[in-house]
Amino acid sequence: MTDTPTSRTLDIVYAAQEGLERLTPQEAAAALNDGALFIDTRTSEEREADGTIPGAIHVPRNAVEAFLDPTHRPLFTAEELADLPPVPEPGQKIIVLCNLGLASSLSAASLQRIGLSDATDVEGGFQAWKAAGLPVISGGAV
């Protein structure tokens, strides 16, 4: 038994992380440069305060699965489809990023469950990306 505090919520996050090949910020940057679909689930307030990652596509956390699932696309109207991120190509890496690397793990694990097996996330989230000195566009709520 450890003295590290935990919760049922963290237990779920840690279980999701065990099934992922999580990326360091540097590995994620390299994958983005190699054509990975990079999904930023942070809120508009977080993106406005801390900036955005060039090439990242904003998708709200509550819409990740529906927006990226190719089998869900027929349920959208043509007008809605115009605002959606691209459908992941077969075998295309999908990298999900949140602020600290917790919610993104849940998103990536969920994407894997719907058949997008190349989904993963960034260890430490946006804050680790920024701390690593990787590219950030200031104040963009894109």
PDB file of C-alpha atoms in Angstrom:
ATOM      1  CA  MET A   1       0.000   0.000   0.000  1.00  0.00           C
ATOM      2  CA  THR A   2       1.275   3.478  -0.831  1.00  0.00           C
ATOM      3  CA  ASP A   3       0.817   6.797   0.880  1.00  0.00           C
ATOM      4  CA  THR A   4      -0.050   8.461  -2.428  1.00  0.00           C
ATOM      5  CA  PRO A   5      -3.591   9.822  -2.350  1.00  0.00           C
ATOM      6  CA  THR A   6      -5.895   8.391  -4.983  1.00  0.00           C
ATOM      7  CA  SER A   7      -9.551   8.400  -5.916  1.00  0.00           C
ATOM      8  CA  ARG A   8     -11.895   6.331  -8.013  1.00  0.00           C
ATOM      9  CA  THR A   9     -11.563   8.952 -10.712  1.00  0.00           C
ATOM     10  CA  LEU A  10      -7.781   8.707 -10.744  1.00  0.00           C
ATOM     11  CA  ASP A  11      -8.058   4.910 -10.726  1.00  0.00           C
ATOM     12  CA  ILE A  12     -10.084   5.165 -13.954  1.00  0.00           C
ATOM     13  CA  VAL A  13      -7.569   7.579 -15.500  1.00  0.00           C
ATOM     14  CA  TYR A  14      -4.598   5.394 -14.552  1.00  0.00           C
ATOM     15  CA  ALA A  15      -6.334   2.307 -15.956  1.00  0.00           C
ATOM     16  CA  ALA A  16      -6.909   4.188 -19.231  1.00  0.00           C
ATOM     17  CA  GLN A  17      -3.255   5.243 -19.317  1.00  0.00           C
ATOM     18  CA  GLU A  18      -2.090   1.630 -18.933  1.00  0.00           C
ATOM     19  CA  GLY A  19      -3.648   0.832 -22.318  1.00  0.00           C
ATOM     20  CA  LEU A  20      -1.970   3.734 -24.111  1.00  0.00           C
ATOM     21  CA  GLU A  21       1.475   4.229 -25.550  1.00  0.00           C
ATOM     22  CA  ARG A  22       1.601   7.754 -24.165  1.00  0.00           C
ATOM     23  CA  LEU A  23       3.933  10.271 -25.766  1.00  0.00           C
ATOM     24  CA  THR A  24       6.308  12.747 -24.232  1.00  0.00           C
ATOM     25  CA  PRO A  25       5.794  16.293 -25.486  1.00  0.00           C
ATOM     26  CA  GLN A  26       8.853  15.898 -27.732  1.00  0.00           C
ATOM     27  CA  GLU A  27       7.520  12.628 -29.204  1.00  0.00           C
ATOM     28  CA  ALA A  28       4.138  14.278 -29.758  1.00  0.00           C
ATOM     29  CA  ALA A  29       5.796  17.218 -31.554  1.00  0.00           C
ATOM     30  CA  ALA A  30       7.634  14.806 -33.850  1.00  0.00           C
ATOM     31  CA  ALA A  31       4.417  12.885 -34.551  1.00  0.00           C
ATOM     32  CA  LEU A  32       2.593  16.152 -35.326  1.00  0.00           C
ATOM     33  CA  ASN A  33       5.342  17.004 -37.814  1.00  0.00           C
ATOM     34  CA  ASP A  34       4.897  13.523 -39.333  1.00  0.00           C
ATOM     35  CA  GLY A  35       1.175  14.051 -39.971  1.00  0.00           C
ATOM     36  CA  ALA A  36      -0.538  12.941 -36.773  1.00  0.00           C
ATOM     37  CA  LEU A  37      -3.999  14.320 -36.138  1.00  0.00           C
ATOM     38  CA  PHE A  38      -3.449  16.488 -33.068  1.00  0.00           C
ATOM     39  CA  ILE A  39      -6.555  17.174 -30.981  1.00  0.00           C
ATOM     40  CA  ASP A  40      -6.596  19.849 -28.257  1.00  0.00           C
ATOM     41  CA  THR A  41      -9.528  19.351 -25.877  1.00  0.00           C
ATOM     42  CA  ARG A  42      -8.794  22.297 -23.597  1.00  0.00           C
ATOM     43  CA  THR A  43     -11.477  24.883 -22.994  1.00  0.00           C
ATOM     44  CA  SER A  44     -11.488  28.161 -24.885  1.00  0.00           C
ATOM     45  CA  GLU A  45     -10.551  29.882 -21.606  1.00  0.00           C
ATOM     46  CA  GLU A  46      -7.483  27.647 -21.196  1.00  0.00           C
ATOM     47  CA  ARG A  47      -6.437  28.197 -24.800  1.00  0.00           C
ATOM     48  CA  GLU A  48      -6.919  31.953 -24.497  1.00  0.00           C
ATOM     49  CA  ALA A  49      -4.897  32.096 -21.262  1.00  0.00           C
ATOM     50  CA  ASP A  50      -2.059  29.728 -22.193  1.00  0.00           C
ATOM     51  CA  GLY A  51      -1.984  29.716 -25.982  1.00  0.00           C
ATOM     52  CA  THR A  52      -2.417  27.068 -28.642  1.00  0.00           C
ATOM     53  CA  ILE A  53      -0.215  24.562 -30.415  1.00  0.00           C
ATOM     54  CA  PRO A  54       0.353  25.236 -34.120  1.00  0.00           C
ATOM     55  CA  GLY A  55      -1.392  22.523 -36.120  1.00  0.00           C
ATOM     56  CA  ALA A  56      -3.643  21.388 -33.262  1.00  0.00           C
ATOM     57  CA  ILE A  57      -7.373  21.121 -33.891  1.00  0.00           C
ATOM     58  CA  HIS A  58      -9.711  22.108 -31.093  1.00  0.00           C
ATOM     59  CA  VAL A  59     -12.390  19.544 -30.262  1.00  0.00           C
ATOM     60  CA  PRO A  60     -14.331  19.899 -27.002  1.00  0.00           C
ATOM     61  CA  ARG A  61     -13.761  16.965 -24.649  1.00  0.00           C
ATOM     62  CA  ASN A  62     -17.457  16.086 -24.690  1.00  0.00           C
ATOM     63  CA  ALA A  63     -17.400  15.722 -28.491  1.00  0.00           C
ATOM     64  CA  VAL A  64     -14.145  13.873 -29.184  1.00  0.00           C
ATOM     65  CA  GLU A  65     -15.667  10.475 -29.842  1.00  0.00           C
ATOM     66  CA  ALA A  66     -18.607  11.680 -31.931  1.00  0.00           C
ATOM     67  CA  PHE A  67     -16.510  14.105 -33.994  1.00  0.00           C
ATOM     68  CA  LEU A  68     -13.692  11.651 -34.784  1.00  0.00           C
ATOM     69  CA  ASP A  69     -15.664   8.408 -35.189  1.00  0.00           C
ATOM     70  CA  PRO A  70     -16.031   7.825 -38.949  1.00  0.00           C
ATOM     71  CA  THR A  71     -19.129   5.674 -38.353  1.00  0.00           C
ATOM     72  CA  HIS A  72     -20.852   8.602 -36.619  1.00  0.00           C
ATOM     73  CA  ARG A  73     -20.410  11.027 -39.526  1.00  0.00           C
ATOM     74  CA  PRO A  74     -23.665  10.056 -41.306  1.00  0.00           C
ATOM     75  CA  LEU A  75     -25.584  11.314 -38.264  1.00  0.00           C
ATOM     76  CA  PHE A  76     -24.460  14.905 -38.839  1.00  0.00           C
ATOM     77  CA  THR A  77     -26.071  17.383 -41.221  1.00  0.00           C
ATOM     78  CA  ALA A  78     -24.027  18.769 -44.101  1.00  0.00           C
ATOM     79  CA  GLU A  79     -23.763  22.078 -42.256  1.00  0.00           C
ATOM     80  CA  GLU A  80     -22.452  20.355 -39.111  1.00  0.00           C
ATOM     81  CA  LEU A  81     -19.970  18.296 -41.113  1.00  0.00           C
ATOM     82  CA  ALA A  82     -18.362  21.455 -42.441  1.00  0.00           C
ATOM     83  CA  ASP A  83     -17.225  22.374 -38.922  1.00  0.00           C
ATOM     84  CA  LEU A  84     -15.867  18.957 -37.923  1.00  0.00           C
ATOM     85  CA  PRO A  85     -12.215  17.932 -37.819  1.00  0.00           C
ATOM     86  CA  PRO A  86     -11.015  15.653 -40.598  1.00  0.00           C
ATOM     87  CA  VAL A  87     -11.813  11.957 -40.390  1.00  0.00           C
ATOM     88  CA  PRO A  88      -8.669  10.131 -39.284  1.00  0.00           C
ATOM     89  CA  GLU A  89      -7.008   8.197 -42.088  1.00  0.00           C
ATOM     90  CA  PRO A  90      -6.535   4.464 -41.485  1.00  0.00           C
ATOM     91  CA  GLY A  91      -3.353   4.062 -39.458  1.00  0.00           C
ATOM     92  CA  GLN A  92      -3.042   7.791 -38.784  1.00  0.00           C
ATOM     93  CA  LYS A  93      -1.846   8.538 -35.274  1.00  0.00           C
ATOM     94  CA  ILE A  94      -4.320  10.567 -33.226  1.00  0.00           C
ATOM     95  CA  ILE A  95      -2.831  12.526 -30.356  1.00  0.00           C
ATOM     96  CA  VAL A  96      -5.174  14.000 -27.773  1.00  0.00           C
ATOM     97  CA  LEU A  97      -4.018  16.765 -25.484  1.00  0.00           C
ATOM     98  CA  CYS A  98      -5.692  18.356 -22.473  1.00  0.00           C
ATOM     99  CA  ASN A  99      -4.258  20.712 -19.881  1.00  0.00           C
ATOM    100  CA  LEU A 100      -2.507  18.201 -17.584  1.00  0.00           C
ATOM    101  CA  GLY A 101      -2.738  14.816 -19.314  1.00  0.00           C
ATOM    102  CA  LEU A 102      -5.642  13.254 -17.432  1.00  0.00           C
ATOM    103  CA  ALA A 103      -8.808  13.904 -19.446  1.00  0.00           C
ATOM    104  CA  SER A 104      -6.849  13.300 -22.649  1.00  0.00           C
ATOM    105  CA  SER A 105      -6.071   9.768 -21.463  1.00  0.00           C
ATOM    106  CA  LEU A 106      -9.786   9.086 -21.090  1.00  0.00           C
ATOM    107  CA  SER A 107     -10.427  10.509 -24.572  1.00  0.00           C
ATOM    108  CA  ALA A 108      -7.648   8.481 -26.196  1.00  0.00           C
ATOM    109  CA  ALA A 109      -8.769   5.248 -24.495  1.00  0.00           C
ATOM    110  CA  SER A 110     -12.323   5.928 -25.614  1.00  0.00           C
ATOM    111  CA  LEU A 111     -11.173   6.510 -29.203  1.00  0.00           C
ATOM    112  CA  GLN A 112      -9.378   3.179 -29.095  1.00  0.00           C
ATOM    113  CA  ARG A 113     -12.587   1.486 -27.908  1.00  0.00           C
ATOM    114  CA  ILE A 114     -14.446   2.801 -30.966  1.00  0.00           C
ATOM    115  CA  GLY A 115     -11.804   1.392 -33.277  1.00  0.00           C
ATOM    116  CA  LEU A 116      -9.272   4.207 -33.641  1.00  0.00           C
ATOM    117  CA  SER A 117      -6.417   2.057 -32.375  1.00  0.00           C
ATOM    118  CA  ASP A 118      -3.691   4.622 -33.083  1.00  0.00           C
ATOM    119  CA  ALA A 119      -5.066   7.106 -30.533  1.00  0.00           C
ATOM    120  CA  THR A 120      -2.907   8.195 -27.634  1.00  0.00           C
ATOM    121  CA  ASP A 121      -2.204  11.279 -25.551  1.00  0.00           C
ATOM    122  CA  VAL A 122       0.577  13.490 -24.226  1.00  0.00           C
ATOM    123  CA  GLU A 123       2.118  12.857 -20.816  1.00  0.00           C
ATOM    124  CA  GLY A 124       1.580  16.007 -18.758  1.00  0.00           C
ATOM    125  CA  GLY A 125      -0.677  17.599 -21.368  1.00  0.00           C
ATOM    126  CA  PHE A 126      -0.322  21.165 -22.576  1.00  0.00           C
ATOM    127  CA  GLN A 127       1.512  22.258 -19.450  1.00  0.00           C
ATOM    128  CA  ALA A 128       4.291  19.716 -20.125  1.00  0.00           C
ATOM    129  CA  TRP A 129       4.356  20.772 -23.806  1.00  0.00           C
ATOM    130  CA  LYS A 130       4.795  24.408 -22.816  1.00  0.00           C
ATOM    131  CA  ALA A 131       7.394  23.579 -20.129  1.00  0.00           C
ATOM    132  CA  ALA A 132       9.390  21.660 -22.759  1.00  0.00           C
ATOM    133  CA  GLY A 133       9.671  24.885 -24.762  1.00  0.00           C
ATOM    134  CA  LEU A 134       7.739  23.515 -27.726  1.00  0.00           C
ATOM    135  CA  PRO A 135       5.897  25.893 -30.097  1.00  0.00           C
ATOM    136  CA  VAL A 136       2.927  27.782 -28.666  1.00  0.00           C
ATOM    137  CA  ILE A 137       0.926  30.579 -30.238  1.00  0.00           C
ATOM    138  CA  SER A 138       0.040  33.058 -27.502  1.00  0.00           C
ATOM    139  CA  GLY A 139      -3.560  33.740 -26.559  1.00  0.00           C
ATOM    140  CA  GLY A 140      -5.289  31.881 -29.342  1.00  0.00           C
ATOM    141  CA  ALA A 141      -8.740  30.471 -28.709  1.00  0.00           C
ATOM    142  CA  VAL A 142      -8.720  28.762 -32.095  1.00  0.00           C
TER     143      VAL A 142
END
